[in-house]
Amino acid sequence: MKDKKEFYNLLAGLDGHPVSEYSQMVGDFDFSRYVIKCSAIDFESEDASLPVFTIRIPQTIAEIPEYLFDSPVRRTAMEDLLLRRLAANVEKLAKFDQNGIARRHIGLSSPNQKILPRNALLLTKEYIEVRIEIALPVQTAVVDGEPMAAIDGELAQQIFFEDLPEIISNSLLYCNIDTADADGHVNNMEDADRLRQYLGASGQVAFVAEGALVSRIAGTDQPDYERLSPVEVDAPLLEEVEVPHSGTVRGIGIPNGLTLILGESNSGRVDLMDAIAQGIYNHVPGDGRENVVTVADAVGIRSEVGRSIQQVDISAFAKELPDGGNPVSYSTKAAGAFTSQAASTVEALEAGARVLLFDEHSSSSTFLSSDTRVAPLLGESSRNTLAARARQMVDELGISMVVAGSSLVAEFIPIADKILKIENFCISDITEAAKALDIVPSTVVDSTVNLSSMLSRSRWVMPSSIDPSIGREDLVIETDEQDYLQFGRSIVDLDAVKQIADADQARAIGFVLYYAKLRYMDEGYPLREILDLVDRDLSNEGLNALVRVPRGDLARPRRYEVAAALNRLPAFRVSHVTE
């Protein structure tokens, strides 16, 4: 292993040389307080100037107290805090050019409001390991009268010997971290995790703390501090939960079974449903949703016109389809509003979801419910709405549902276990008053359908349809946003999969699909078992098991979003189906 003096002299010697000679940086370099490693620089790749460097700081230098990461939950929280500090200090180093554009030589994953397991930073008893991209600087040199790209050794020295030591020291050494910040960040996540454990023990699917700020700035994950409307809960609904660090948390629990939430879209209902859907993740202190938690197997279901569907059994919701498709094994390149939401419901159950979330704001009106008052005038229908099937699904499949709305959900009132009202962010129980209304429940068109097939039916993936290659590139998985994924020649539209947290998670989903193809699809496992096996591998081996070369831009996805992306992959095909 070379030392930092040799590395400094190497950069000085490379100044003005062809960019390809940056390959001499491959190797391990001891900087006394940490070790820098570069595994490879691929000059045939578009990312040749952005190689990933692994930096390992021994705990004898970092001195992060073990109590801050002595459990998986606390470890994830502390890794998240260190990564946020690192990202914030990198941002301060941005250089602005004459056009006001920030030029950053160091790049790394930057977490948002949610706390996720990531591979950008690993914290152990022995060391902290960080994976960052460094834009290797180039300058223009004139050779034989012709301009050419050459190594800027002087700027490289500044990056590695001034910028990098500064951000490492300020971000990752415990002596430079406020103890209260570290304790607060870790304790906040542990409290949220305890609330989630309480849900399982108390037979509930979600908990919304009194005073929670659930509003977001439109189109973002940022709290809307200009519209500060804390959640209020009627006194009879309040329950108290003891958590390790904050003491008693008061709020409302959403019970197992079928819960209906009534309220206008601007009354806080849409914000509340979004908070419940995103409550599968823990949030940073100060977010407002820290104590809004949901069980880990809850999935939001939306209508999604135009999405593809492959051999999904939607016969529980349709006896016949206008396009002539077979409801028992329905496929289409472009689904309608009804069929897309029906398929998404069945796909979520296939992936193992135990709680389904619906809001009329993002649902197909024909899928959600019908009007029983005019049904006799319309004649026999070929469709079963969710309102017609919901009670049967909850009772026979043992799942839970939360349905929210105002004008399209009346038919859920007779069959709901609990009916809540939200008005100006105040939640009250109106079950008794709502049940007193004279509302005729929907009835199913076809009562002979066996709903258990929703859980027992298995689809087998055709491995050849999972192809991330383009031409000579055998692996093209790219995304800059959470709402799309390029997987080989296919662009996967993820805009309706709102429980994908960020681009790192979307990118990881792409690598999960490729990993699953190589390791399990070719071996002949059905989709549900593949999801089980991938979950096991990620828990045992971590995200780095998904990639062949070091990278630090992945966040762990849930199995439900992996399945959702697979089901929306245009090239995806099912080889066969078993009951």
XYZ file of C-alpha atoms in Angstrom:
579
model
C 0.000 0.000 0.000
C 1.365 3.401 -0.979
C 1.288 6.356 1.410
C -0.136 9.819 0.875
C 3.226 11.334 -0.037
C 3.582 8.882 -2.906
C 0.011 9.675 -3.955
C 0.751 13.417 -3.880
C 3.842 12.931 -6.036
C 1.855 10.688 -8.382
C -0.684 13.456 -9.007
C 2.090 15.981 -9.538
C 3.747 13.678 -12.065
C 0.469 13.089 -13.908
C -0.195 16.809 -14.440
C -0.595 17.540 -18.143
C -0.520 13.864 -19.133
C -3.293 12.139 -21.117
C -6.432 11.449 -19.088
C -5.993 7.702 -19.585
C -3.007 7.824 -17.202
C -5.421 8.412 -14.322
C -5.453 4.603 -14.286
C -2.291 4.840 -12.167
C -4.565 5.901 -9.299
C -6.052 2.430 -9.076
C -4.973 0.872 -5.783
C -4.907 1.546 -2.034
C -3.370 4.684 -0.531
C -2.750 5.235 3.189
C -3.531 8.816 4.257
C -2.586 8.080 7.898
C -6.073 8.812 9.275
C -7.903 6.855 6.571
C -7.295 4.691 3.510
C -8.478 5.594 0.006
C -9.109 2.819 -2.483
C -9.936 2.979 -6.175
C -10.800 -0.403 -7.678
C -11.039 0.543 -11.327
C -11.341 3.409 -13.787
C -13.079 2.269 -16.959
C -12.114 4.692 -19.708
C -14.485 3.076 -22.168
C -17.424 4.022 -19.933
C -19.253 7.343 -19.997
C -18.511 7.539 -16.262
C -14.753 7.247 -16.706
C -14.234 10.679 -15.134
C -16.453 9.766 -12.149
C -14.845 6.697 -10.575
C -16.010 5.482 -7.169
C -13.494 5.786 -4.358
C -13.877 3.838 -1.131
C -12.674 5.636 1.986
C -12.203 3.649 5.184
C -11.725 5.476 8.500
C -10.747 3.258 11.446
C -12.783 3.640 14.610
C -9.593 4.473 16.455
C -9.815 7.757 14.520
C -13.589 8.220 14.112
C -14.438 7.106 17.678
C -18.198 6.735 17.111
C -19.569 5.345 20.426
C -20.915 1.828 20.050
C -24.170 2.625 21.848
C -25.170 4.708 18.821
C -25.183 1.658 16.538
C -25.683 -1.349 18.799
C -28.824 -2.573 17.006
C -29.834 -2.712 13.309
C -32.308 0.159 13.784
C -29.807 2.394 15.552
C -27.077 1.500 13.058
C -29.241 2.547 10.106
C -30.069 5.819 11.881
C -26.439 6.618 12.682
C -25.296 5.748 9.172
C -28.012 8.059 7.884
C -26.857 10.917 10.111
C -23.210 10.533 9.061
C -24.200 10.440 5.393
C -26.321 13.597 5.790
C -23.411 15.391 7.424
C -21.098 14.269 4.656
C -23.527 15.424 1.943
C -24.016 18.800 3.638
C -20.266 19.408 3.880
C -19.739 18.355 0.265
C -22.405 20.865 -0.763
C -20.432 23.640 0.950
C -17.450 22.885 -1.288
C -19.354 23.499 -4.514
C -17.504 25.933 -6.776
C -19.559 28.340 -8.879
C -18.430 29.172 -12.410
C -18.916 32.476 -14.251
C -22.432 31.405 -15.201
C -23.437 30.771 -11.599
C -23.502 26.981 -12.066
C -22.193 24.946 -9.136
C -19.342 22.608 -10.029
C -18.901 19.740 -7.603
C -15.891 17.460 -7.720
C -17.151 15.130 -4.986
C -20.482 13.394 -5.339
C -22.368 11.048 -3.052
C -25.836 9.934 -2.096
C -27.886 12.660 -0.413
C -30.798 11.372 1.725
C -34.182 13.089 1.776
C -36.729 13.153 4.620
C -36.806 9.372 4.937
C -34.239 7.193 6.681
C -33.253 4.179 4.566
C -30.564 1.507 4.624
C -28.029 2.589 1.990
C -24.707 1.348 0.662
C -23.064 4.782 0.528
C -21.855 4.460 4.118
C -21.184 1.465 6.341
C -20.620 1.773 10.084
C -19.008 -1.079 12.028
C -17.147 -1.492 15.307
C -13.885 -1.450 13.369
C -14.361 1.308 10.789
C -16.552 3.670 8.776
C -16.551 3.013 5.037
C -17.802 5.610 2.585
C -18.282 5.298 -1.169
C -18.089 8.543 -3.113
C -17.650 9.633 -6.706
C -14.832 12.031 -7.498
C -14.869 13.960 -10.761
C -11.258 13.647 -11.826
C -10.253 17.116 -13.022
C -9.068 17.730 -16.567
C -7.567 20.693 -18.325
C -6.964 21.569 -21.949
C -3.417 21.103 -23.172
C -2.008 21.829 -26.607
C -0.026 18.987 -28.164
C 1.426 19.407 -31.633
C -0.792 22.407 -32.113
C -3.958 20.473 -31.272
C -5.982 20.911 -28.056
C -6.471 17.756 -25.999
C -7.867 16.790 -22.602
C -5.143 16.359 -20.045
C -4.918 15.625 -16.326
C -5.121 18.635 -14.027
C -2.793 17.363 -11.335
C -2.833 20.566 -9.315
C -6.618 20.567 -8.923
C -6.548 16.833 -8.168
C -4.107 17.535 -5.340
C -6.498 20.143 -3.972
C -9.411 17.684 -4.048
C -7.575 14.815 -2.376
C -5.375 16.779 0.037
C -7.537 19.764 0.977
C -11.229 19.163 0.241
C -11.473 15.484 1.129
C -9.652 15.662 4.496
C -11.823 18.642 5.459
C -15.161 16.978 4.771
C -14.070 13.683 6.365
C -12.945 15.424 9.541
C -15.994 17.675 9.809
C -18.499 14.956 8.942
C -17.339 11.631 10.311
C -15.157 12.217 13.376
C -17.235 12.055 16.538
C -15.273 14.885 18.125
C -16.869 17.195 15.526
C -20.429 15.872 15.950
C -22.847 17.378 18.430
C -23.688 14.639 20.909
C -27.288 15.809 21.278
C -27.786 15.702 17.490
C -26.446 12.163 17.287
C -28.519 10.938 20.220
C -31.652 12.697 18.944
C -31.359 11.264 15.439
C -30.818 7.709 16.631
C -33.376 7.875 19.432
C -35.992 9.320 17.084
C -35.707 6.298 14.806
C -35.779 3.876 17.702
C -38.971 5.502 18.995
C -40.602 5.185 15.571
C -39.565 1.557 15.406
C -41.124 0.934 18.806
C -44.367 2.507 17.579
C -44.336 0.133 14.622
C -43.830 -2.815 16.946
C -46.809 -1.563 18.976
C -48.988 -1.720 15.851
C -48.363 -5.425 15.460
C -49.009 -6.136 19.115
C -52.205 -4.064 19.295
C -53.853 -5.186 16.046
C -53.462 -1.907 14.186
C -52.114 -0.937 10.788
C -51.060 2.681 11.398
C -50.553 5.257 14.124
C -50.889 9.011 13.642
C -49.540 11.132 16.470
C -51.469 14.111 17.742
C -49.747 17.254 16.481
C -48.161 15.570 13.460
C -47.535 17.840 10.456
C -48.592 15.741 7.495
C -48.738 18.403 4.749
C -46.038 18.420 2.078
C -45.010 21.063 -0.452
C -46.690 20.063 -3.719
C -44.576 17.669 -5.739
C -41.917 17.261 -3.047
C -41.194 15.344 0.125
C -40.483 18.544 2.056
C -42.752 19.622 4.940
C -45.058 22.511 4.091
C -44.184 24.919 6.882
C -46.346 27.648 5.339
C -49.433 25.493 5.856
C -48.913 24.474 9.445
C -51.981 22.441 10.328
C -51.111 19.916 13.039
C -53.286 16.838 13.245
C -55.879 16.998 16.008
C -57.595 13.927 17.427
C -60.882 13.837 19.322
C -60.278 12.918 22.947
C -62.217 9.612 22.876
C -59.963 8.350 20.072
C -56.675 9.194 21.734
C -54.426 6.378 22.874
C -51.060 6.557 24.555
C -47.974 4.594 23.597
C -44.793 4.433 25.636
C -41.585 4.732 23.598
C -38.025 4.449 24.916
C -36.854 8.056 24.577
C -39.766 10.462 24.098
C -41.868 8.916 26.828
C -45.583 8.935 26.029
C -46.792 9.534 22.476
C -50.488 10.344 22.072
C -52.385 9.761 18.860
C -54.890 7.646 16.974
C -54.420 4.072 15.862
C -55.962 2.804 12.626
C -57.252 -0.694 13.436
C -56.998 -3.894 11.442
C -59.979 -4.659 9.245
C -61.757 -2.204 6.954
C -61.413 1.457 7.897
C -63.132 4.263 5.991
C -61.851 7.852 6.257
C -64.316 10.508 5.127
C -63.311 14.053 4.283
C -62.933 16.521 1.456
C -59.646 16.419 -0.447
C -58.640 19.829 0.934
C -59.603 18.977 4.513
C -56.396 17.103 5.222
C -57.621 13.726 3.960
C -55.197 13.441 1.028
C -52.288 14.602 3.219
C -53.234 12.098 5.911
C -53.481 9.205 3.471
C -50.123 10.135 1.958
C -48.580 10.272 5.440
C -50.005 6.832 6.229
C -48.639 5.451 2.941
C -45.196 6.962 3.611
C -45.311 5.849 7.249
C -43.691 2.596 6.138
C -40.448 4.612 6.404
C -39.020 6.410 9.409
C -38.548 10.167 9.051
C -35.863 12.558 10.257
C -36.373 14.675 13.390
C -38.279 17.855 12.602
C -40.050 16.391 9.589
C -43.486 16.427 11.209
C -44.180 12.798 10.352
C -41.710 11.266 12.803
C -44.527 9.651 14.747
C -46.749 8.725 11.830
C -45.926 5.056 11.336
C -47.459 2.266 9.307
C -46.889 -1.472 9.237
C -44.165 -2.506 6.816
C -46.446 -4.496 4.497
C -48.865 -1.682 3.571
C -49.181 -0.812 -0.124
C -50.929 2.140 -1.743
C -53.030 1.200 -4.773
C -53.684 3.738 -7.528
C -55.314 3.812 -10.932
C -52.725 3.987 -13.704
C -54.036 4.353 -17.226
C -51.651 3.024 -19.859
C -49.586 0.610 -17.753
C -48.877 -2.898 -18.997
C -50.287 -6.035 -17.352
C -49.082 -9.613 -17.711
C -51.363 -12.573 -16.950
C -52.974 -11.208 -13.791
C -56.155 -12.797 -12.471
C -58.628 -9.924 -12.068
C -61.708 -12.186 -12.264
C -62.671 -11.110 -8.743
C -63.409 -7.685 -10.207
C -64.543 -8.449 -13.754
C -66.551 -11.221 -15.349
C -66.042 -9.830 -18.843
C -63.862 -7.070 -20.251
C -64.647 -4.608 -23.050
C -61.420 -5.419 -24.899
C -62.222 -9.136 -24.945
C -59.385 -10.024 -22.602
C -59.578 -13.019 -20.305
C -60.104 -11.760 -16.713
C -58.621 -14.970 -15.280
C -55.299 -14.292 -16.983
C -55.459 -10.712 -18.183
C -52.719 -9.131 -20.283
C -52.562 -5.786 -22.033
C -49.970 -3.277 -23.184
C -52.115 -0.339 -22.086
C -54.599 -0.843 -19.259
C -57.596 1.339 -18.593
C -58.427 3.020 -15.297
C -60.468 0.089 -13.939
C -58.241 -2.780 -15.078
C -55.022 -1.046 -14.001
C -56.226 -0.619 -10.422
C -57.709 -4.100 -10.294
C -54.403 -5.577 -11.486
C -52.357 -3.470 -9.052
C -54.532 -4.735 -6.200
C -53.964 -8.379 -7.137
C -50.234 -7.825 -7.804
C -49.751 -6.256 -4.373
C -51.391 -9.266 -2.712
C -49.236 -11.606 -4.802
C -46.147 -9.782 -3.506
C -47.289 -10.312 0.083
C -49.057 -7.056 1.007
C -51.333 -7.370 4.029
C -52.666 -3.806 4.096
C -54.091 -2.001 1.052
C -54.555 1.780 0.931
C -57.020 3.485 -1.434
C -57.951 7.139 -1.868
C -60.631 8.260 -4.317
C -58.318 11.107 -5.353
C -56.053 8.603 -7.121
C -58.569 5.843 -7.871
C -60.759 4.858 -10.761
C -64.348 5.807 -9.949
C -65.638 2.659 -11.662
C -63.240 0.452 -9.707
C -63.853 2.016 -6.318
C -67.643 1.885 -6.202
C -70.900 2.144 -8.095
C -74.188 3.831 -7.286
C -76.551 1.188 -5.941
C -79.489 3.561 -6.436
C -79.228 3.439 -10.232
C -77.793 -0.064 -10.567
C -81.243 -1.647 -11.206
C -81.783 0.770 -14.097
C -78.509 -0.177 -15.772
C -79.099 -3.895 -15.959
C -76.609 -6.606 -15.097
C -73.012 -5.440 -14.792
C -69.948 -7.468 -15.700
C -67.814 -5.757 -13.056
C -67.412 -6.023 -9.314
C -66.302 -2.816 -7.630
C -63.924 -2.745 -4.682
C -66.891 -1.762 -2.517
C -68.574 -5.013 -3.521
C -65.523 -7.167 -2.784
C -63.837 -5.346 0.109
C -65.660 -7.019 2.991
C -65.133 -10.464 1.497
C -61.434 -9.756 0.882
C -60.888 -8.579 4.441
C -62.712 -11.535 5.967
C -61.513 -14.354 3.714
C -57.967 -13.209 2.965
C -57.231 -11.814 6.421
C -56.003 -8.497 5.061
C -56.797 -4.934 6.074
C -57.902 -1.945 4.005
C -57.972 1.787 4.530
C -60.246 3.556 2.049
C -60.568 7.349 1.962
C -62.792 9.711 0.054
C -65.871 11.909 0.062
C -68.143 11.458 -2.955
C -67.310 7.929 -4.159
C -67.112 5.894 -0.971
C -70.647 5.821 0.428
C -70.996 2.120 -0.362
C -68.167 1.315 2.041
C -70.142 2.703 4.998
C -72.342 -0.397 5.579
C -69.362 -2.756 5.469
C -66.664 -0.719 7.276
C -65.458 -1.685 10.742
C -64.455 1.871 11.638
C -65.463 5.166 10.024
C -63.378 8.253 10.714
C -63.935 11.816 9.609
C -61.200 14.355 8.971
C -62.056 18.026 8.784
C -59.428 20.752 8.913
C -56.942 18.079 10.014
C -59.127 17.112 12.984
C -59.955 13.388 13.189
C -63.152 12.142 14.797
C -65.069 8.859 14.977
C -68.408 8.972 13.145
C -69.006 5.224 12.867
C -72.315 5.259 14.713
C -73.746 8.239 12.828
C -72.625 6.914 9.449
C -74.048 3.443 10.068
C -77.419 5.026 10.787
C -77.657 6.211 7.175
C -79.840 4.180 4.863
C -77.225 3.040 2.346
C -77.598 -0.132 0.322
C -74.282 -2.012 0.095
C -72.963 -3.213 -3.237
C -73.403 -6.858 -4.115
C -70.998 -8.979 -6.111
C -71.843 -9.902 -9.690
C -70.151 -13.286 -9.537
C -70.176 -14.933 -6.118
C -68.525 -18.112 -7.390
C -65.045 -16.573 -7.675
C -62.564 -18.086 -5.216
C -60.678 -15.154 -3.681
C -58.000 -17.421 -2.228
C -56.455 -17.580 -5.705
C -55.305 -14.008 -5.101
C -52.842 -15.437 -2.592
C -52.213 -18.924 -3.993
C -51.801 -18.230 -7.718
C -48.149 -18.097 -8.826
C -46.711 -16.482 -11.923
C -43.375 -17.658 -13.323
C -41.158 -15.035 -14.922
C -39.765 -15.613 -18.407
C -36.057 -14.905 -17.729
C -35.287 -13.765 -21.267
C -37.745 -10.870 -20.856
C -35.603 -9.376 -18.067
C -32.848 -7.919 -20.229
C -30.855 -4.879 -19.021
C -28.546 -4.803 -22.061
C -28.262 -2.354 -24.936
C -25.979 -3.352 -27.802
C -22.526 -4.100 -26.446
C -23.465 -2.814 -22.996
C -24.658 -5.818 -21.004
C -25.922 -3.744 -18.083
C -27.720 -0.412 -18.478
C -29.619 0.537 -15.329
C -30.032 4.279 -14.890
C -32.265 6.820 -13.206
C -31.977 10.348 -11.837
C -35.469 10.462 -10.344
C -37.730 8.108 -8.396
C -40.501 8.099 -11.001
C -38.749 6.244 -13.809
C -36.122 3.582 -14.396
C -34.184 2.769 -17.527
C -33.676 -0.973 -17.634
C -31.880 -1.901 -20.834
C -33.995 -0.741 -23.757
C -37.083 -0.343 -21.557
C -38.200 2.718 -19.651
C -40.229 1.713 -16.598
C -42.781 4.339 -15.600
C -42.825 4.426 -11.792
C -44.773 7.651 -11.381
C -47.770 5.850 -9.842
C -45.585 3.822 -7.446
C -45.561 6.556 -4.815
C -43.930 4.505 -2.070
C -40.557 4.537 -3.833
C -38.592 6.894 -1.591
C -35.951 8.312 -3.932
C -33.789 7.743 -7.009
C -31.328 5.546 -5.087
C -34.147 3.172 -4.249
C -35.438 3.172 -7.842
C -31.905 2.416 -9.051
C -31.564 -0.412 -6.542
C -34.805 -1.910 -7.851
C -33.196 -2.159 -11.279
C -30.215 -4.002 -9.846
C -32.524 -6.273 -7.825
C -34.308 -7.284 -11.030
C -31.000 -8.125 -12.710
C -29.739 -9.972 -9.617
C -32.976 -11.953 -9.392
C -32.764 -12.892 -13.067
C -29.226 -14.241 -12.750
C -29.658 -15.982 -9.434
C -33.252 -17.173 -9.287
C -35.316 -16.639 -12.432
C -33.079 -18.903 -14.485
C -33.465 -21.541 -11.745
C -37.236 -21.596 -12.117
C -38.752 -19.992 -9.037
C -42.181 -18.321 -9.057
C -42.351 -14.575 -8.477
C -43.425 -14.742 -4.837
C -40.554 -17.071 -3.930
C -38.087 -14.882 -5.829
C -39.141 -11.909 -3.703
C -38.665 -14.019 -0.547
C -35.186 -15.098 -1.620
C -34.053 -11.605 -2.620
C -35.323 -10.225 0.701
C -33.294 -12.871 2.510
C -30.155 -12.096 0.517
C -30.422 -8.347 1.081
C -30.864 -8.910 4.807
C -27.881 -11.258 4.996
C -25.488 -9.762 2.461
C -26.538 -6.137 2.060
C -26.978 -4.003 -1.040
C -23.437 -4.547 -2.261
C -24.406 -8.100 -3.206
C -26.349 -6.591 -6.108
C -23.407 -5.006 -7.924
C -20.215 -6.214 -9.550
C -18.193 -3.036 -9.061
C -18.175 -0.624 -6.102
C -20.900 2.014 -6.128
C -22.569 4.024 -3.396
C -25.883 5.103 -4.867
C -28.291 2.363 -3.763
C -31.005 2.344 -1.088
C -32.827 -0.792 -0.022
C -36.245 -1.202 -1.650
C -39.211 -3.125 -0.326
C -40.341 -6.260 -2.132
C -43.616 -4.550 -3.064
C -41.931 -1.814 -5.100
C -39.627 -4.390 -6.713
C -42.714 -6.335 -7.797
C -44.425 -3.123 -8.942
C -41.462 -2.203 -11.142
C -41.277 -5.710 -12.606
C -44.996 -5.657 -13.385
C -44.571 -2.317 -15.189
C -41.491 -3.341 -17.166
C -42.701 -3.200 -20.795
C -40.630 -6.243 -21.797
C -41.758 -8.379 -18.830
C -43.427 -11.659 -19.790
C -44.857 -14.556 -17.797
C -43.860 -18.032 -18.941
C -46.645 -19.893 -17.130
C -49.002 -19.759 -14.171
C -49.707 -22.308 -11.436
C -52.530 -22.371 -8.912
